[in-house]
Amino acid sequence: MGANKNSVKILAEDDGRYAQGYFVYDSHKSGAQTVSHLRFGPQPIRAPYLIARASFVACHQFAFLDRVDVLSLAAPGATFLLNCPHGPDEAWSHLPRSVQQEIIDKKLRLHVIDASQVARETGLGGLVNTVLQTCFFAISGVLPSVEAVQRIKHMIEKTYGRKGGEVVARNFAAVDHTLAHLHEVTVPAMATSSFERPPIVPASAPAFVRNFTAAIMAGRGDALPVSAMPVDGTFPLGTAAWEKRNIADVVPIWDQDLCIQCGQCSIACPHSVIRARFFDADQLTNATPPSFKTAEVNARGYPDSRFTLQVYVEDCTGCCICVEVCPAISATEPGHKAINMAAKAPVLEAERLNIAFFETLPVNDRALVDFADVRGVQFLEPLFEFSGACAGCGETPYLRLLSQLFGDRLQIANATGCSSIYGGNLPVTPWTTNSAGRGPAWSNSLFEDNAEFGLGFRLAADMHGALAARLLRQLAPQLGETLVEAVLAAPQVRESDIATQRQRIAELQRRLAAMGDTPAVLDLLSVADHLIRRSVWLVGGDGWAYDIDYGGLDHVLASARDVNVLVLDTEVYSNTGGQASKATPLGAVANLPRPASARRARIWDCKPLPMAMFMLRRWQWAPTRNTRCWPSARPRLGPALR
């Protein structure tokens, strides 16, 4: 998009030529699909509108061909530029049959370039915009070739000059190396491909996802009638799992022989792509895919168990953080670790089979998992997965960890900001449910009142819990004194305590259902679930916590209510382009996206909680002194998390 904006400026510089750029964005922060509508000509352009018949169409990500009909707006005889990982002799055979037929029917000219390879070779990583901008000017002929290159380099200096001479030099190198890799493909007279564009979502997806969500994923959301919208405004959870975006060319590959099963890669993964499980060895049968990897559990007490680490390769963003944090390094092969990045294409089909088998393995029992260290937490099921956050995001691991530690007892009041965009933006949501169909309760509030909004969660839960306890005591003679006392006296500290309380509540609900439809019974049934302890969290960025709602947060913390606060402190307003917040250091340059290593999270609690194992900073509120203070050097690690 940045290169397209520069192209508009280049085209509009000359007298007698007018240009306009009109951009259609999606809201993903990684792998976003942005459609640039560029128009130019000798006549003034008096109104913005979307192009319906384009004479030049460029697809900058090869995977888009599987999800979007990118040629639907191509005019007959137009030029099609494709960023393709295959050479000019192989590119045609890798196109879906419908794409081939559309190229033939519209008599399109097809040009291909492996822009990703050019970008990597010239030090730009995955940034292909400069490469494809050069291709546009070379193919279109709107400017003489030498002049076009000069103007592109001039715009590079203006755009990237403040980033330093090295960045400018890399972009110059990309421009100079582009044309040698650009090729025109001879279009055959007939379609020859043996495969078709895959469905946006599989047939096994829920009906709502197939009929509604898939249309938006395919870019046809504007064509949906109002009647297709949910009548009550509710959307199902966990739909991000159906959005296989395939935005990474390289993905993590697990070396089971070198792995020490520490869980570092799993806990650091920003997108919940890496999952670990242990299971009985007899669950490996003849139906197990031959490429499915396992290892012996290297902890004591599991003689007949196997360990596996599964990477959801189609959801990976290729950020490489898992490789950076992996401590298991080969003693004989320099640079090789227990997890390494490799090309996705050769392993994609095998990994799809492995994932399908992995999901048949039982989720590890929460009551049997050690919450006190990373090694144990890796086996907890994440209920926040596959978000559209930036590749390498430093915020999402904390949200995923909250979902693992507190499960479906979690209630989140989320302030507007990055976390509300990647956390609750349609058409899909990363917050999901467990195998029992239960998940966290999540809601987004405004910048200025999120702390108060979350306090309302706590007050409501406490009132419902008190009402349930009062009704339970009233109905104790009919329900049984033993059950009632067990429910009311339940400690609910350890995960095993929570599991036992769930069993008591299930028995309570069974007895209530057998008692008839009296008002007291119906009232107790409506609030019985509040007898299971809730964990309420206020979540937002430093712009919310330190700036816009700092007064509300101050009062909520001073109330000493049982709430928890997670501040995703990036030291800048991340979502809106880099304005300074009160957490921004003096003299800092607010340049986004921030590297993951520069991000941190701060967590406050109104009571001492054992959170030190996964936070980078922990502040404890001291309401009597009205100050924030550091905890002791040896924080108290209790047996459970609130």
PDB file of N, CA and C in Angstrom, residues 254 272-279 283-284 287-289 292-294 307-312 351-364 378-379 381-382:
ATOM      1  N   TRP A 254       9.581 -29.005  14.004  1.00  0.00           N
ATOM      2  CA  TRP A 254      10.001 -29.526  15.305  1.00  0.00           C
ATOM      3  C   TRP A 254      10.976 -30.685  15.128  1.00  0.00           C
ATOM      4  N   SER A 272      -0.772 -18.684  19.198  1.00  0.00           N
ATOM      5  CA  SER A 272      -1.228 -19.993  19.695  1.00  0.00           C
ATOM      6  C   SER A 272      -1.083 -21.071  18.631  1.00  0.00           C
ATOM      7  N   VAL A 273      -0.056 -20.966  17.827  1.00  0.00           N
ATOM      8  CA  VAL A 273       0.154 -21.894  16.720  1.00  0.00           C
ATOM      9  C   VAL A 273       0.831 -23.174  17.178  1.00  0.00           C
ATOM     10  N   ILE A 274       1.610 -23.101  18.260  1.00  0.00           N
ATOM     11  CA  ILE A 274       2.366 -24.257  18.730  1.00  0.00           C
ATOM     12  C   ILE A 274       1.655 -24.853  19.936  1.00  0.00           C
ATOM     13  N   ARG A 275       1.229 -26.106  19.829  1.00  0.00           N
ATOM     14  CA  ARG A 275       0.473 -26.787  20.882  1.00  0.00           C
ATOM     15  C   ARG A 275       1.232 -28.035  21.335  1.00  0.00           C
ATOM     16  N   ALA A 276       1.206 -28.292  22.634  1.00  0.00           N
ATOM     17  CA  ALA A 276       1.865 -29.474  23.193  1.00  0.00           C
ATOM     18  C   ALA A 276       0.835 -30.351  23.902  1.00  0.00           C
ATOM     19  N   ARG A 277       1.013 -31.649  23.814  1.00  0.00           N
ATOM     20  CA  ARG A 277       0.182 -32.596  24.556  1.00  0.00           C
ATOM     21  C   ARG A 277       1.012 -33.817  24.918  1.00  0.00           C
ATOM     22  N   PHE A 278       0.613 -34.452  26.035  1.00  0.00           N
ATOM     23  CA  PHE A 278       1.154 -35.769  26.350  1.00  0.00           C
ATOM     24  C   PHE A 278      -0.020 -36.738  26.388  1.00  0.00           C
ATOM     25  N   PHE A 279       0.244 -37.980  26.032  1.00  0.00           N
ATOM     26  CA  PHE A 279      -0.845 -38.944  25.869  1.00  0.00           C
ATOM     27  C   PHE A 279      -0.285 -40.355  26.001  1.00  0.00           C
ATOM     28  N   GLN A 283      -2.314 -44.807  22.079  1.00  0.00           N
ATOM     29  CA  GLN A 283      -3.162 -44.030  21.182  1.00  0.00           C
ATOM     30  C   GLN A 283      -2.529 -43.836  19.812  1.00  0.00           C
ATOM     31  N   LEU A 284      -1.276 -44.241  19.674  1.00  0.00           N
ATOM     32  CA  LEU A 284      -0.646 -44.266  18.360  1.00  0.00           C
ATOM     33  C   LEU A 284      -1.006 -45.589  17.695  1.00  0.00           C
ATOM     34  N   ALA A 287      -3.666 -45.785  12.212  1.00  0.00           N
ATOM     35  CA  ALA A 287      -4.250 -44.599  11.590  1.00  0.00           C
ATOM     36  C   ALA A 287      -3.404 -43.346  11.795  1.00  0.00           C
ATOM     37  N   THR A 288      -2.354 -43.474  12.602  1.00  0.00           N
ATOM     38  CA  THR A 288      -1.493 -42.317  12.843  1.00  0.00           C
ATOM     39  C   THR A 288      -0.731 -41.962  11.569  1.00  0.00           C
ATOM     40  N   PRO A 289      -0.749 -40.699  11.140  1.00  0.00           N
ATOM     41  CA  PRO A 289      -0.003 -40.314   9.935  1.00  0.00           C
ATOM     42  C   PRO A 289       1.477 -40.650  10.090  1.00  0.00           C
ATOM     43  N   PHE A 292       3.708 -37.979  11.662  1.00  0.00           N
ATOM     44  CA  PHE A 292       3.383 -37.444  12.987  1.00  0.00           C
ATOM     45  C   PHE A 292       4.519 -37.762  13.955  1.00  0.00           C
ATOM     46  N   LYS A 293       5.076 -36.736  14.589  1.00  0.00           N
ATOM     47  CA  LYS A 293       6.251 -36.886  15.432  1.00  0.00           C
ATOM     48  C   LYS A 293       5.871 -36.961  16.907  1.00  0.00           C
ATOM     49  N   THR A 294       6.551 -37.799  17.629  1.00  0.00           N
ATOM     50  CA  THR A 294       6.380 -37.884  19.080  1.00  0.00           C
ATOM     51  C   THR A 294       7.728 -38.160  19.726  1.00  0.00           C
ATOM     52  N   PHE A 307       5.050 -37.520  24.146  1.00  0.00           N
ATOM     53  CA  PHE A 307       4.932 -36.066  24.059  1.00  0.00           C
ATOM     54  C   PHE A 307       4.937 -35.675  22.587  1.00  0.00           C
ATOM     55  N   THR A 308       4.112 -34.689  22.234  1.00  0.00           N
ATOM     56  CA  THR A 308       4.140 -34.188  20.859  1.00  0.00           C
ATOM     57  C   THR A 308       3.982 -32.683  20.852  1.00  0.00           C
ATOM     58  N   LEU A 309       4.561 -32.084  19.849  1.00  0.00           N
ATOM     59  CA  LEU A 309       4.465 -30.640  19.641  1.00  0.00           C
ATOM     60  C   LEU A 309       3.924 -30.449  18.225  1.00  0.00           C
ATOM     61  N   GLN A 310       2.760 -29.832  18.124  1.00  0.00           N
ATOM     62  CA  GLN A 310       2.135 -29.662  16.816  1.00  0.00           C
ATOM     63  C   GLN A 310       2.112 -28.194  16.423  1.00  0.00           C
ATOM     64  N   VAL A 311       2.541 -27.913  15.199  1.00  0.00           N
ATOM     65  CA  VAL A 311       2.522 -26.551  14.660  1.00  0.00           C
ATOM     66  C   VAL A 311       1.363 -26.438  13.667  1.00  0.00           C
ATOM     67  N   TYR A 312       0.492 -25.456  13.900  1.00  0.00           N
ATOM     68  CA  TYR A 312      -0.611 -25.181  12.977  1.00  0.00           C
ATOM     69  C   TYR A 312      -0.058 -24.264  11.875  1.00  0.00           C
ATOM     70  N   GLU A 351       1.324 -31.823   7.184  1.00  0.00           N
ATOM     71  CA  GLU A 351       0.952 -31.194   8.444  1.00  0.00           C
ATOM     72  C   GLU A 351      -0.562 -31.084   8.594  1.00  0.00           C
ATOM     73  N   ARG A 352      -1.285 -30.949   7.521  1.00  0.00           N
ATOM     74  CA  ARG A 352      -2.751 -30.954   7.621  1.00  0.00           C
ATOM     75  C   ARG A 352      -3.240 -32.280   8.199  1.00  0.00           C
ATOM     76  N   LEU A 353      -2.652 -33.379   7.761  1.00  0.00           N
ATOM     77  CA  LEU A 353      -3.012 -34.689   8.301  1.00  0.00           C
ATOM     78  C   LEU A 353      -2.591 -34.806   9.760  1.00  0.00           C
ATOM     79  N   ASN A 354      -1.402 -34.288  10.076  1.00  0.00           N
ATOM     80  CA  ASN A 354      -0.919 -34.351  11.459  1.00  0.00           C
ATOM     81  C   ASN A 354      -1.811 -33.555  12.398  1.00  0.00           C
ATOM     82  N   ILE A 355      -2.256 -32.384  11.958  1.00  0.00           N
ATOM     83  CA  ILE A 355      -3.132 -31.556  12.788  1.00  0.00           C
ATOM     84  C   ILE A 355      -4.456 -32.269  13.031  1.00  0.00           C
ATOM     85  N   ALA A 356      -5.002 -32.881  11.983  1.00  0.00           N
ATOM     86  CA  ALA A 356      -6.269 -33.601  12.133  1.00  0.00           C
ATOM     87  C   ALA A 356      -6.127 -34.728  13.152  1.00  0.00           C
ATOM     88  N   PHE A 357      -5.004 -35.439  13.130  1.00  0.00           N
ATOM     89  CA  PHE A 357      -4.795 -36.502  14.113  1.00  0.00           C
ATOM     90  C   PHE A 357      -4.556 -35.922  15.495  1.00  0.00           C
ATOM     91  N   PHE A 358      -3.766 -34.851  15.574  1.00  0.00           N
ATOM     92  CA  PHE A 358      -3.485 -34.217  16.859  1.00  0.00           C
ATOM     93  C   PHE A 358      -4.768 -33.813  17.569  1.00  0.00           C
ATOM     94  N   GLU A 359      -5.739 -33.339  16.816  1.00  0.00           N
ATOM     95  CA  GLU A 359      -6.983 -32.882  17.425  1.00  0.00           C
ATOM     96  C   GLU A 359      -7.859 -34.031  17.907  1.00  0.00           C
ATOM     97  N   THR A 360      -7.532 -35.261  17.526  1.00  0.00           N
ATOM     98  CA  THR A 360      -8.254 -36.414  18.073  1.00  0.00           C
ATOM     99  C   THR A 360      -7.699 -36.839  19.429  1.00  0.00           C
ATOM    100  N   LEU A 361      -6.506 -36.375  19.768  1.00  0.00           N
ATOM    101  CA  LEU A 361      -5.924 -36.706  21.071  1.00  0.00           C
ATOM    102  C   LEU A 361      -6.653 -35.945  22.166  1.00  0.00           C
ATOM    103  N   PRO A 362      -6.886 -36.571  23.305  1.00  0.00           N
ATOM    104  CA  PRO A 362      -7.621 -35.880  24.375  1.00  0.00           C
ATOM    105  C   PRO A 362      -6.835 -34.695  24.923  1.00  0.00           C
ATOM    106  N   VAL A 363      -7.544 -33.616  25.219  1.00  0.00           N
ATOM    107  CA  VAL A 363      -6.923 -32.458  25.852  1.00  0.00           C
ATOM    108  C   VAL A 363      -6.507 -32.848  27.260  1.00  0.00           C
ATOM    109  N   ASN A 364      -5.334 -32.456  27.659  1.00  0.00           N
ATOM    110  CA  ASN A 364      -4.830 -32.834  28.984  1.00  0.00           C
ATOM    111  C   ASN A 364      -5.690 -32.243  30.093  1.00  0.00           C
ATOM    112  N   GLN A 378       2.230 -25.316  29.134  1.00  0.00           N
ATOM    113  CA  GLN A 378       2.137 -25.615  27.706  1.00  0.00           C
ATOM    114  C   GLN A 378       1.052 -26.650  27.398  1.00  0.00           C
ATOM    115  N   PHE A 379       0.649 -27.432  28.406  1.00  0.00           N
ATOM    116  CA  PHE A 379      -0.365 -28.458  28.181  1.00  0.00           C
ATOM    117  C   PHE A 379      -1.790 -27.939  28.409  1.00  0.00           C
ATOM    118  N   GLU A 381      -5.097 -25.945  27.492  1.00  0.00           N
ATOM    119  CA  GLU A 381      -5.740 -25.600  26.225  1.00  0.00           C
ATOM    120  C   GLU A 381      -5.906 -24.086  26.101  1.00  0.00           C
ATOM    121  N   PRO A 382      -5.374 -23.457  25.036  1.00  0.00           N
ATOM    122  CA  PRO A 382      -5.575 -22.020  24.860  1.00  0.00           C
ATOM    123  C   PRO A 382      -6.978 -21.727  24.339  1.00  0.00           C
TER     124      PRO A 382
END
